[in-house]
Coordinates of C-alpha atoms and ligand atoms in Angstrom, one line a residue:
X1 CA 103.3 89.1 115.8
X2 CA 102.4 89.0 112.1
X3 CA 102.7 92.8 111.6
X4 CA 102.9 96.1 113.4
X5 CA 99.7 97.3 111.7
X6 CA 96.8 95.5 110.0
X7 CA 94.7 97.4 107.5
X8 CA 91.2 96.0 106.9
X9 CA 89.8 96.9 103.5
X10 CA 92.0 97.8 100.6
X11 CA 89.8 100.2 98.6
X12 CA 90.8 103.8 98.2
X13 CA 91.5 104.6 101.9
X14 CA 93.0 101.2 102.8
X15 CA 95.4 101.0 99.8
X16 CA 96.6 104.6 100.4
X17 CA 97.0 103.9 104.1
X18 CA 99.0 100.7 103.4
X19 CA 101.2 102.6 100.9
X20 CA 101.9 105.4 103.4
X21 CA 102.6 103.1 106.3
X22 CA 104.9 100.8 104.3
X23 CA 106.9 103.6 102.9
X24 CA 107.4 105.0 106.4
X25 CA 108.9 101.6 107.3
X26 CA 106.1 99.9 109.2
X27 CA 105.4 96.3 108.8
X28 CA 101.9 96.1 107.2
X29 CA 99.4 93.3 106.7
X30 CA 96.4 94.3 104.5
X31 CA 93.2 92.4 104.1
X32 CA 90.8 92.7 101.2
X33 CA 87.6 90.6 100.9
X34 CA 87.6 90.8 97.1
X35 CA 90.3 91.2 94.5
X36 CA 92.6 94.3 94.5
X37 CA 91.0 97.1 92.4
X38 CA 87.5 95.4 92.4
X39 CA 84.4 97.3 91.5
X40 CA 81.9 96.4 94.3
X41 CA 82.6 99.1 96.8
X42 CA 83.0 102.9 96.7
X43 CA 86.2 103.2 94.6
X44 CA 85.3 102.1 91.1
X45 CA 83.6 103.5 88.0
X46 CA 86.4 104.6 85.7
X47 CA 86.8 108.2 87.0
X48 CA 86.5 110.5 89.9
X49 CA 86.5 114.3 90.1
X50 CA 89.3 116.1 91.7
X51 CA 88.4 119.6 92.8
X52 CA 90.4 122.2 94.8
X53 CA 87.7 124.9 94.9
X54 CA 85.6 123.0 97.3
X55 CA 81.8 123.1 97.4
X56 CA 82.0 121.5 100.8
X57 CA 84.1 124.3 102.3
X58 CA 87.5 126.1 102.1
X59 CA 88.7 124.3 105.2
X60 CA 89.4 121.2 103.0
X61 CA 91.9 123.1 100.8
X62 CA 95.1 122.3 102.8
X63 CA 94.2 118.6 102.8
X64 CA 93.4 118.8 99.0
X65 CA 96.8 120.4 98.4
X66 CA 98.5 117.5 100.2
X67 CA 96.3 115.0 98.3
X68 CA 97.2 116.6 95.0
X69 CA 100.9 116.4 95.7
X70 CA 100.6 112.7 96.6
X71 CA 98.5 111.9 93.5
X72 CA 101.3 113.2 91.4
X73 CA 103.8 111.3 93.4
X74 CA 101.8 108.1 93.0
X75 CA 101.4 108.7 89.3
X76 CA 105.1 109.2 88.9
X77 CA 106.3 106.3 91.0
X78 CA 103.8 103.9 89.3
X79 CA 104.2 105.2 85.8
X80 CA 100.3 105.1 85.5
X81 CA 98.1 108.0 84.3
X82 CA 96.2 108.4 87.5
X83 CA 95.5 112.1 87.3
X84 CA 94.4 114.0 84.2
X85 CA 94.5 117.7 84.8
X86 CA 91.4 119.1 83.0
X87 CA 90.4 121.8 85.4
X88 CA 87.0 121.6 87.1
X89 CA 84.2 123.9 86.2
X90 CA 81.6 124.8 88.9
X91 CA 78.4 126.2 87.4
X92 CA 75.6 127.9 89.3
X93 CA 74.1 131.1 90.4
X94 CA 76.7 133.1 92.3
X95 CA 74.5 133.4 95.4
X96 CA 74.1 129.7 95.9
X97 CA 75.9 128.6 99.2
X98 CA 78.0 126.0 97.4
X99 CA 79.1 128.6 94.8
X100 CA 80.0 131.0 97.7
X101 CA 82.1 128.3 99.3
X102 CA 83.9 127.8 95.9
X103 CA 84.7 131.5 95.8
X104 CA 85.8 131.4 99.4
X105 CA 88.2 128.5 98.7
X106 CA 89.9 130.3 95.8
X107 CA 90.0 133.6 97.6
X108 CA 91.2 132.4 101.0
X109 CA 93.8 130.0 99.6
X110 CA 94.9 131.9 96.4
X111 CA 93.9 129.1 94.1
X112 CA 94.5 129.4 90.4
X113 CA 91.1 130.0 88.9
X114 CA 89.0 132.0 86.4
X115 CA 85.5 133.4 87.0
X116 CA 83.4 133.1 83.8
X117 CA 80.5 135.5 83.5
X118 CA 77.3 134.1 81.9
X119 CA 78.3 135.2 78.3
X120 CA 81.8 133.9 78.5
X121 CA 80.7 130.6 80.1
X122 CA 78.1 130.0 77.3
X123 CA 80.5 130.9 74.5
X124 CA 83.5 128.9 75.8
X125 CA 81.5 125.8 76.9
X126 CA 78.5 125.5 74.5
X127 CA 78.2 121.8 75.7
X128 CA 76.5 123.2 78.8
X129 CA 73.1 124.9 78.4
X130 CA 73.4 127.6 81.0
X131 CA 70.5 129.5 82.7
X132 CA 70.2 133.2 83.1
X133 CA 72.7 134.6 85.5
X134 CA 74.7 131.4 86.0
X135 CA 78.4 131.9 86.3
X136 CA 81.3 129.4 86.0
X137 CA 84.3 129.1 88.3
X138 CA 87.1 127.3 86.5
X139 CA 89.3 125.7 89.1
X140 CA 92.6 125.2 87.3
X141 CA 93.8 122.6 89.8
X142 CA 90.9 120.3 89.1
X143 CA 90.9 117.1 87.0
X144 CA 90.0 113.5 86.7
X145 CA 91.3 110.6 88.7
X146 CA 91.2 106.9 87.7
X147 CA 90.0 104.9 90.8
X148 CA 90.7 101.3 89.9
X149 CA 94.1 102.1 88.6
X150 CA 94.8 104.2 91.7
X151 CA 93.9 101.5 94.1
X152 CA 96.1 99.0 92.2
X153 CA 99.0 101.5 92.1
X154 CA 98.8 102.2 95.8
X155 CA 98.7 98.5 96.6
X156 CA 101.7 97.9 94.3
X157 CA 103.7 100.7 96.0
X158 CA 102.8 99.3 99.4
X159 CA 104.0 95.8 98.3
X160 CA 107.2 97.3 96.9
X161 CA 107.9 98.7 100.4
X162 CA 107.3 95.3 101.9
X163 CA 103.6 95.3 102.8
X164 CA 101.9 91.9 102.8
X165 CA 98.5 92.2 101.1
X166 CA 95.9 89.5 101.2
X167 CA 93.2 89.7 98.5
X168 CA 90.2 87.5 98.7
X169 CA 90.6 87.3 102.4
X170 CA 87.5 88.6 104.3
X171 CA 88.0 89.5 107.9
X172 CA 85.5 87.7 110.0
X173 CA 86.4 88.7 113.5
X174 CA 88.6 91.2 115.4
X175 CA 89.5 90.8 119.1
X176 CA 91.4 93.3 121.2
X177 CA 93.8 92.0 123.9
X178 CA 96.2 94.0 126.2
X179 CA 99.2 93.9 123.9
X180 CA 97.8 92.8 120.5
X181 CA 94.8 92.6 118.2
X182 CA 93.7 89.1 117.0
X183 CA 92.2 89.1 113.5
X184 CA 90.4 86.1 112.0
X185 CA 90.2 86.2 108.2
X186 CA 89.2 83.4 105.9
X187 CA 89.5 81.0 108.8
X188 CA 93.1 81.9 109.7
X189 CA 94.2 83.9 112.8
X190 CA 96.6 86.8 112.5
X191 CA 98.0 89.2 115.1
X192 CA 99.1 92.9 114.9
X193 CA 99.8 95.6 117.4
X194 CA 97.3 98.1 115.8
X195 CA 94.4 97.7 113.4
X196 CA 93.1 100.3 110.9
X197 CA 89.6 99.9 109.7
X198 CA 89.1 101.2 106.1
X199 CA 86.1 99.0 105.2
X200 CA 84.1 101.7 103.4
X201 CA 80.5 100.7 103.0
X202 CA 81.1 97.6 105.2
X203 CA 82.4 99.7 108.2
X204 CA 79.2 99.2 110.1
X205 CA 79.9 95.5 110.5
X206 CA 83.5 96.0 111.6
X207 CA 83.1 99.0 113.9
X208 CA 79.6 98.5 115.4
X209 CA 79.8 101.6 117.5
X210 CA 79.6 103.7 114.3
X211 CA 76.9 101.6 112.8
X212 CA 74.0 103.9 113.8
X213 CA 75.8 106.9 112.4
X214 CA 76.6 105.5 108.9
X215 CA 74.0 105.2 106.2
X216 CA 74.7 103.2 103.1
X217 CA 73.7 104.8 99.8
X218 CA 73.7 103.2 96.4
X219 CA 75.1 105.7 93.8
X220 CA 74.6 105.3 90.1
X221 CA 77.0 106.3 87.4
X222 CA 75.7 106.8 83.8
X223 CA 77.6 107.3 80.5
X224 CA 76.1 109.2 77.6
X225 CA 77.2 109.2 73.9
X226 CA 77.6 112.5 72.0
X227 CA 75.2 113.1 69.1
X228 CA 77.8 115.3 67.3
X229 CA 81.5 115.5 67.1
X230 CA 83.1 113.4 70.0
X231 CA 86.1 115.9 70.0
X232 CA 83.8 118.5 71.7
X233 CA 83.8 116.3 74.8
X234 CA 87.5 115.5 74.9
X235 CA 89.5 116.5 78.0
X236 CA 91.1 119.4 76.2
X237 CA 87.8 121.0 75.5
X238 CA 85.4 119.9 78.2
X239 CA 86.7 120.1 81.8
X240 CA 85.3 118.0 84.6
X241 CA 82.3 119.9 86.1
X242 CA 79.9 120.1 89.0
X243 CA 76.7 122.0 88.5
X244 CA 73.7 123.1 90.5
X245 CA 70.7 124.4 88.6
X246 CA 67.0 124.4 89.7
X247 CA 67.8 122.0 92.5
X248 CA 69.5 119.5 90.1
X249 CA 73.1 118.6 91.2
X250 CA 75.0 117.3 88.3
X251 CA 78.6 116.3 87.9
X252 CA 80.6 114.9 85.0
X253 CA 83.9 114.2 83.5
X254 CA 85.1 114.5 79.9
X255 CA 85.2 111.5 77.5
X256 CA 87.7 109.0 78.9
X257 CA 86.7 106.0 76.8
X258 CA 86.5 107.5 73.3
X259 CA 82.8 107.2 73.0
X260 CA 80.9 108.4 76.1
X261 CA 80.7 111.1 78.7
X262 CA 80.1 110.2 82.3
X263 CA 77.7 112.3 84.1
X264 CA 75.5 111.7 87.2
X265 CA 73.6 113.2 90.0
X266 CA 75.9 114.5 92.7
X267 CA 75.1 112.9 96.0
X268 CA 72.7 110.0 96.0
X269 CA 71.0 109.1 92.7
X270 CA 67.7 110.8 93.5
X271 CA 65.6 108.8 95.8
X272 CA 66.7 105.2 95.9
X273 CA 64.9 104.4 99.1
X274 CA 63.7 100.8 99.1
X275 CA 66.8 99.7 97.1
X276 CA 69.2 97.4 98.8
X277 CA 72.4 99.4 99.3
X278 CA 74.5 96.4 98.4
X279 CA 72.8 95.7 95.2
X280 CA 74.3 96.3 91.8
X281 CA 71.0 96.1 90.0
X282 CA 68.6 98.9 89.2
X283 CA 65.1 99.2 87.9
X284 CA 65.9 101.0 84.6
X285 CA 62.9 103.4 85.1
X286 CA 65.1 105.0 87.8
X287 CA 67.3 106.3 85.0
X288 CA 64.7 108.6 83.6
X289 CA 65.4 111.6 85.7
X290 CA 69.1 111.6 84.8
X291 CA 68.2 111.3 81.1
X292 CA 65.9 114.2 81.6
X293 CA 68.6 116.3 83.3
X294 CA 71.0 115.5 80.4
X295 CA 68.4 116.6 77.9
X296 CA 68.0 119.9 79.7
X297 CA 71.6 120.7 80.5
X298 CA 73.8 118.8 78.1
X299 CA 71.8 118.8 74.9
X300 CA 74.7 117.5 72.8
X301 CA 74.5 114.1 74.5
X302 CA 72.0 111.4 73.6
X303 CA 69.7 111.3 76.7
X304 CA 69.6 107.5 77.0
X305 CA 72.7 106.2 78.8
X306 CA 74.9 103.8 76.8
X307 CA 75.8 102.2 80.1
X308 CA 75.3 102.6 83.8
X309 CA 76.6 100.9 87.0
X310 CA 75.6 100.9 90.6
X311 CA 78.2 101.6 93.4
X312 CA 77.8 102.6 97.1
X313 CA 79.3 104.7 99.7
X314 CA 78.8 105.2 103.5
X315 CA 77.4 108.6 104.5
X316 CA 77.4 110.4 107.8
X317 CA 74.6 112.8 108.8
X318 CA 76.9 115.8 108.4
X319 CA 78.6 114.5 105.2
X320 CA 82.0 114.6 107.0
X321 CA 84.1 111.5 107.4
X322 CA 85.2 109.9 110.7
X323 CA 89.0 109.7 110.9
X324 CA 89.9 109.0 114.4
X325 CA 90.8 106.4 117.1
X326 CA 88.0 103.8 117.7
X327 CA 86.5 104.8 121.0
X328 CA 87.3 102.3 123.8
X329 CA 90.7 101.1 122.5
X330 CA 94.0 102.6 121.8
X331 CA 94.8 99.9 119.3
X332 CA 92.4 100.8 116.5
X333 CA 91.8 103.7 114.0
X334 CA 88.8 104.0 111.7
X335 CA 88.5 105.9 108.4
X336 CA 84.8 105.8 107.3
X337 CA 81.8 107.7 106.1
X338 CA 83.4 109.6 103.1
X339 CA 79.9 110.6 102.0
X340 CA 80.4 110.6 98.3
X341 CA 83.4 112.9 98.2
X342 CA 86.3 111.1 99.7
X343 CA 88.2 109.7 96.7
X344 CA 90.2 112.8 95.8
X345 CA 91.4 113.0 99.4
X346 CA 92.4 109.4 99.7
X347 CA 96.2 109.8 99.6
X348 CA 96.0 112.5 102.2
X349 CA 93.9 110.4 104.4
X350 CA 96.4 107.5 103.9
X351 CA 99.1 109.9 105.1
X352 CA 97.0 111.0 108.1
X353 CA 96.3 107.4 109.1
X354 CA 99.9 106.5 108.9
X355 CA 100.9 109.6 111.0
X356 CA 98.3 108.8 113.6
X357 CA 99.3 105.2 113.8
X358 CA 103.1 105.7 113.8
X359 CA 103.5 109.1 115.5
X360 CA 100.2 109.6 117.4
X361 CA 99.4 112.8 115.6
X362 CA 99.1 114.6 112.2
X363 CA 100.0 118.1 111.0
X364 CA 96.7 118.3 109.0
X365 CA 93.6 119.7 110.8
X366 CA 91.1 116.9 111.1
X367 CA 88.5 119.5 112.0
X368 CA 85.1 117.9 112.5
X369 CA 86.2 114.3 111.7
X370 CA 86.2 113.0 115.3
X371 CA 84.3 109.9 116.2
X372 CA 83.3 111.5 119.5
X373 CA 80.8 113.8 117.7
X374 CA 78.7 110.7 117.2
X375 CA 79.7 108.3 120.0
X376 CA 80.0 110.6 123.0
X377 CA 76.3 111.1 123.4
Ligands
FAD1 C1 79.5 106.4 92.3 C2 80.4 107.2 93.2 C3 81.0 108.4 92.7 C4 81.8 109.1 93.5 N1 82.4 110.3 92.9 C5 83.4 110.9 93.6 C6 84.2 111.9 93.0 O1 83.9 112.3 91.9 N2 85.2 112.5 93.8 C7 85.4 112.1 95.0 O2 86.4 112.6 95.6 N3 84.7 111.1 95.6 C8 83.7 110.5 95.0 N4 83.0 109.5 95.5 C9 83.4 109.1 96.9 C10 84.6 108.2 97.0 O3 84.7 107.4 95.8 C11 84.4 107.3 98.3 O4 84.2 108.2 99.4 C12 85.7 106.5 98.5 O5 86.1 105.8 97.4 C13 85.6 105.6 99.7 O6 86.6 104.7 99.8 P1 86.7 103.6 101.0 O7 88.1 103.1 101.0 O8 86.2 104.2 102.2 O9 85.7 102.5 100.5 P2 85.9 101.3 99.5 O10 86.6 101.7 98.3 O11 84.6 100.6 99.3 O12 86.9 100.3 100.3 C14 86.5 99.5 101.4 C15 87.1 98.1 101.1 O13 87.0 97.3 102.3 C16 86.8 96.0 101.9 N5 86.2 95.3 103.0 C17 85.1 95.6 103.6 N6 84.8 94.7 104.6 C18 85.9 93.8 104.6 C19 86.2 92.7 105.4 N7 85.4 92.3 106.4 N8 87.4 92.0 105.1 C20 88.2 92.5 104.1 N9 87.9 93.5 103.3 C21 86.8 94.2 103.6 C22 85.9 96.2 100.7 O14 85.8 95.0 99.8 C23 86.5 97.4 100.0 O15 87.5 97.0 99.0 C24 82.1 108.7 94.8 C25 81.6 107.5 95.3 C26 80.8 106.8 94.5 C27 80.2 105.5 95.1

């Protein structure tokens, strides 16, 4: 047997899973079709938002707490600046469902936060042009993560604990036998007792039972240069944010590169239907709506992006991931469908995957993440 556990795909979820498995003493074999920390999947683009006051629901908060602790641990053990605490500002009308869920998160879990009424919000953060009645919820536990560095750090920690990671080694076939799993990758066969699929946007090929339930979406990140003093957009003055105004869902992070501010449409980048999800190209006319949103809501930025890139993620119909055993075998787990909001939780999912594989259970509530909700019908 080559390893106890094989991990297929070493993006955010796979690298964290390999780290957590290896530190728990398991023998781990990890496969990655590209180089470690590459930018072709869901876990690249310089920065990711970390939020505790969760638009998607207060039920995520215990998992977010676990993730935050592990982010700090990974930063400390790697010596890399993976998490920049900037706070995260949610902006919107208080009656919006997502703003209500933010308030529920802070109230139910006693999160450190500040509610900013419209006047305070406008005075403290003049970078945002706020509309009548909009409030801000400043989530003190929020911040900015560095995705490429994080994947590399988790891989390095996994290797330090003995994991064998194989970059540039695409898995071509996985076969289940009574006592083992046979994996063919780059023409060579490997064996393991258990396999964990963390293939992100490519999960449909590797776990065909989930294919009808995962949709691939290209997501575009755009960076805009300030027209005035760049210091106004530095992390000390401009927290990460997520904003919903007039049906426009915008998110952004402070200046991380000394010259531009990343902001983009939350969720998919408007309607990109007809675009090949695996593409990295984009018709530049598609950038106009985001430029228009920047002109309206962040008037201190030049509305033509100085750069942009296209990434992708796999979405489920309920925007909730699948973290479960693969139906039909007790030798496989799958983590997929993170629907544009999985990165911040990646170390917690890595811990969960390791617990499920090594102990058969986890102390965190996986709530609605079962595969059966899709595959049982
Ligand atoms: C542009 C964008 C912005 C986002 N913003 C945020 C944010 O601000 N905050 C947040 O929390 N989340 C955010 N998300 C979501 C989050 O980044 C993703 O949900 C998360 O990164 C998914 O990680 P993954 O490991 O599932 O996928 P990936 O990182 O894509 O990893 C899958 C890996 O599997 C490998 N692989 C696939 N098939 C094979 C094979 N056959 N053999 C070997 N290797 C294989 C791939 O090469 C890849 O490295 C964003 C996503 C995108 C795309």
